[in-house]
XYZ file of C-alpha atoms in Angstrom:
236
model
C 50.503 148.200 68.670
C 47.715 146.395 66.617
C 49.325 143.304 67.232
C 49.284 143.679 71.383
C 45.473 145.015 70.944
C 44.822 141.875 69.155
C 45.953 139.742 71.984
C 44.278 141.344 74.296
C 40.854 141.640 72.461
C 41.789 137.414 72.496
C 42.274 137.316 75.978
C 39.195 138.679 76.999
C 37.315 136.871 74.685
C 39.234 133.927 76.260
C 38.517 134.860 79.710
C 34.455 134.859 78.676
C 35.334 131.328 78.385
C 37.902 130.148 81.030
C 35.042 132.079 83.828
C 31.927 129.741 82.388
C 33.904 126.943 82.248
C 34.722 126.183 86.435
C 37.440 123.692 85.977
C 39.585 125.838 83.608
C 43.473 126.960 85.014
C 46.366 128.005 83.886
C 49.277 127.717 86.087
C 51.377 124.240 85.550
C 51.674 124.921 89.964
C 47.237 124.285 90.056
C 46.479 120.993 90.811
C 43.634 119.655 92.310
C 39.974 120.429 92.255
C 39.253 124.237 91.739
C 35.793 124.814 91.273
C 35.346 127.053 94.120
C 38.541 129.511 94.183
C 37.091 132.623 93.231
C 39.354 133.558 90.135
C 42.361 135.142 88.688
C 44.582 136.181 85.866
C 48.100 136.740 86.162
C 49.678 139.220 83.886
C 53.837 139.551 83.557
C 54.894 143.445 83.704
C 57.343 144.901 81.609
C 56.651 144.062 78.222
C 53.349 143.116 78.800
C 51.246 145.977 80.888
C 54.382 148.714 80.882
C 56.045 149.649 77.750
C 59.262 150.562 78.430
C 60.594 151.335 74.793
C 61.933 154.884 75.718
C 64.699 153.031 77.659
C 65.462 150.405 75.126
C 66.105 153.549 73.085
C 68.234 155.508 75.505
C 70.021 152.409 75.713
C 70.527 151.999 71.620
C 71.467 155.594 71.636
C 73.987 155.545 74.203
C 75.284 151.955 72.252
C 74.627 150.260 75.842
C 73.315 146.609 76.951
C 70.849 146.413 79.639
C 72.638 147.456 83.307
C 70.802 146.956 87.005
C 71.841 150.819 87.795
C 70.677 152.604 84.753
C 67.014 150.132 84.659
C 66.356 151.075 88.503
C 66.717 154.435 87.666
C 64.386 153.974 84.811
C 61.522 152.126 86.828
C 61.929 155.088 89.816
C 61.589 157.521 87.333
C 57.718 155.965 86.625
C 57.647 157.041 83.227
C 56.491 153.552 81.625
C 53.528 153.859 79.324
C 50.649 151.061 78.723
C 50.862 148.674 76.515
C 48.159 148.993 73.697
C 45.055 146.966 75.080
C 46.464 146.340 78.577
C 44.594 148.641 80.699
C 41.422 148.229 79.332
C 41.692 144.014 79.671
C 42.792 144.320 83.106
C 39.922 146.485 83.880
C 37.477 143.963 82.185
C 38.988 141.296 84.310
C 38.560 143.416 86.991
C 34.921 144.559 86.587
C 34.203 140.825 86.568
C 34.994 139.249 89.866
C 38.894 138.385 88.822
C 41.642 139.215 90.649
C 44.431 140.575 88.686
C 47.723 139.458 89.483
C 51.094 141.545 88.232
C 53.907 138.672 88.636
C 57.556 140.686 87.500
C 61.057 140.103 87.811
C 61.818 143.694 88.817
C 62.676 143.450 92.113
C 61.322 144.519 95.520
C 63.350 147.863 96.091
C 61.166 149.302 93.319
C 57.986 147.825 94.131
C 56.876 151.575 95.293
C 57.780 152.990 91.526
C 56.009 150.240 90.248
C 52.846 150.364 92.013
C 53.123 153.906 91.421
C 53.198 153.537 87.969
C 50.624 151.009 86.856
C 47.814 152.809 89.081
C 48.863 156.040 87.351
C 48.046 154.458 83.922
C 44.912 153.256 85.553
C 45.823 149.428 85.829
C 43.803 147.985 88.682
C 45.503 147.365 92.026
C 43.583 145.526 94.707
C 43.924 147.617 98.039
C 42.960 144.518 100.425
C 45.242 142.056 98.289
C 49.200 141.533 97.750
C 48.455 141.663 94.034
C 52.222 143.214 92.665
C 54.549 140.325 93.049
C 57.904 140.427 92.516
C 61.267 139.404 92.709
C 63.140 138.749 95.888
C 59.634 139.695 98.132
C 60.603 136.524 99.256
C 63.429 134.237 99.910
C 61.687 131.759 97.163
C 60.790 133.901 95.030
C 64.042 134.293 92.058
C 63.852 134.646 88.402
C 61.470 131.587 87.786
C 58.218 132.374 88.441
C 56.578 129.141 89.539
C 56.557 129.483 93.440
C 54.481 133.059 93.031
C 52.104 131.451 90.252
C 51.949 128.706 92.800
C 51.413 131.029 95.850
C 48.153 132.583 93.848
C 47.196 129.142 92.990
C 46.617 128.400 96.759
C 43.906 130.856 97.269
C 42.870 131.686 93.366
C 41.469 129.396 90.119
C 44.519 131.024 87.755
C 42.045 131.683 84.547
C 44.698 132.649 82.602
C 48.470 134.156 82.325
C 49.761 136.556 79.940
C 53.307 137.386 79.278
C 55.873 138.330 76.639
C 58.108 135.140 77.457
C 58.191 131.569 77.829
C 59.140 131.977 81.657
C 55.866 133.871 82.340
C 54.210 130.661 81.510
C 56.528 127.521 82.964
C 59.880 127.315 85.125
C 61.130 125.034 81.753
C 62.019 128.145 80.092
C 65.738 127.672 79.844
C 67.741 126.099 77.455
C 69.111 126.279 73.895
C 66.377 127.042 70.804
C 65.274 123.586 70.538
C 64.692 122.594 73.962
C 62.556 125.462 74.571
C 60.871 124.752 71.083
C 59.727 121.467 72.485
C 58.224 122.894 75.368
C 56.206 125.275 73.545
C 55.122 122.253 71.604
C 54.186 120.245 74.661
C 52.341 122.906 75.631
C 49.709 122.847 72.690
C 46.432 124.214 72.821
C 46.851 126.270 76.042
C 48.560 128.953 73.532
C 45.523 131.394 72.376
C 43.770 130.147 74.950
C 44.918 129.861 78.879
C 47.948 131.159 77.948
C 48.127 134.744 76.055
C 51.187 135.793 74.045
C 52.487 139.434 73.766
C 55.019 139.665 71.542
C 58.651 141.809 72.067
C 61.190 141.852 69.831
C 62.922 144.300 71.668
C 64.994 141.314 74.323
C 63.954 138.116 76.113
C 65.483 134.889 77.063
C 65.580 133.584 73.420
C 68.497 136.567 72.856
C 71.039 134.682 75.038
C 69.335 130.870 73.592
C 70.348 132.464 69.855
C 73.458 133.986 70.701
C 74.740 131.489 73.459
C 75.339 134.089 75.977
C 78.946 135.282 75.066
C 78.409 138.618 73.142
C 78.587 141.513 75.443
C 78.657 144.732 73.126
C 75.625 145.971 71.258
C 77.251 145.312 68.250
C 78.797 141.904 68.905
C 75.478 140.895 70.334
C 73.218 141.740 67.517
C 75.758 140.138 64.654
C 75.477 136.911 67.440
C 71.850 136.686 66.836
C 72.367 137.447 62.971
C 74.848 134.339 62.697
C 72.411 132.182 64.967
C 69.295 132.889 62.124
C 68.309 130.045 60.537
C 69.684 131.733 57.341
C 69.020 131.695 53.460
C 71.493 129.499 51.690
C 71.493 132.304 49.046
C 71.140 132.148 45.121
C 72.844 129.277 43.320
């Protein structure tokens, strides 16, 4: 919790900075000159806005992995809570001029729920503006974010994203841990800055990069990632 308020506190200090300063943006899609898009954040969903530990911990008590079935019932039901620090940012953002952007890979079907649910937690939701994006809206739009962050960037100066992985930042999110180190690296000072961290330890994309994708059990999964650990050699 203090660690997701921290980032956020950051990221609205941040966005003090990226509105004074006209030529800042975020997206790897922005090019060209942007001085006069009115401006934008783009925030990832689960993870990042919506804390969805109680199912992580329906699905440690029942020893399951992560299903389609059971996680649509889960985002219907609409009982995702706020991340510590995301409301109030959002609303910041909002009270500002910027148009906040929710860019998620839950898909379309529960695009109702979801709305539902982050206006419920008093999240701001543009009523004249397509704001919720999300997977399979549109025939372009899959796992990789980069054609929606690219479909704000043609009407919006993107201030700033947030997320909780490396995909809610650039398409070159896949790959084994050291490829995907060396994009974060490339990546430099837009960390802390244009581009705002929140961490979750619970899963991401660097589970199946650790554990090379073959452990399907619970179990078998988690003694994967163990074994992938850049280990102590032990005492001599």
């Amino acid at each position: 919790r203090a660690a997701t308020i921290q980032a956020y506190a950051l990221a609205r200090a941040e966005l003090e900075r990226g509105l004074a300063d006209g030529l800042r943006n975020a997206a790897p899609e922005q090019q060209g000159d942007v001085r006069d898009l009115p401006p934008a954040v783009i925030l990832d969903v689960d993870e990042t806005v919506l804390d969805n530990s109680p199912y992580q911990g329906w699905l440690a008590q029942e020893g399951r992995r992560f299903e389609p079935a059971t996680w649509s019932a889960w985002v219907e039901a609409r009982q995702a809570r706020a991340i510590a620090g995301a409301v109030e940012f959002t609303r910041y953002a909002a009270s500002k001029g910027v148009t906040v952007f929710y860019v998620s890979n839950r898909d379309v079907s529960g695009e109702a729920a979801t709305r539902a649910n982050l206006e419920a937690l008093g999240f701001p939701i543009n009523p004249d503006v397509d704001t919720v994006l999300l997977k399979n809206e549109k025939p372009d739009w899959g796992s990789a974010k980069g054609t929606r962050r690219a479909a704000v960037a043609a009407g919006y100066r993107i201030v700033m994203l947030v997320g909780d992985a490396l995909g809610d930042f650039t398409d070159s999110y896949k790959g084994t841990i050291d490829e995907r180190a060396a994009v974060v690296e490339q990546a430099g000072d837009a960390w802390g800055s244009r581009w705002i961290l929140i961490p979750n330890p619970m899963y991401g994309a660097w589970e199946d990069a650790a554990a090379g994708g073959s452990a399907e059990t619970p179990a078998a999964h988690e003694a994967a990632l163990l074994k992938a650990a850049a280990a102590w050699g032990g005492p001599n």
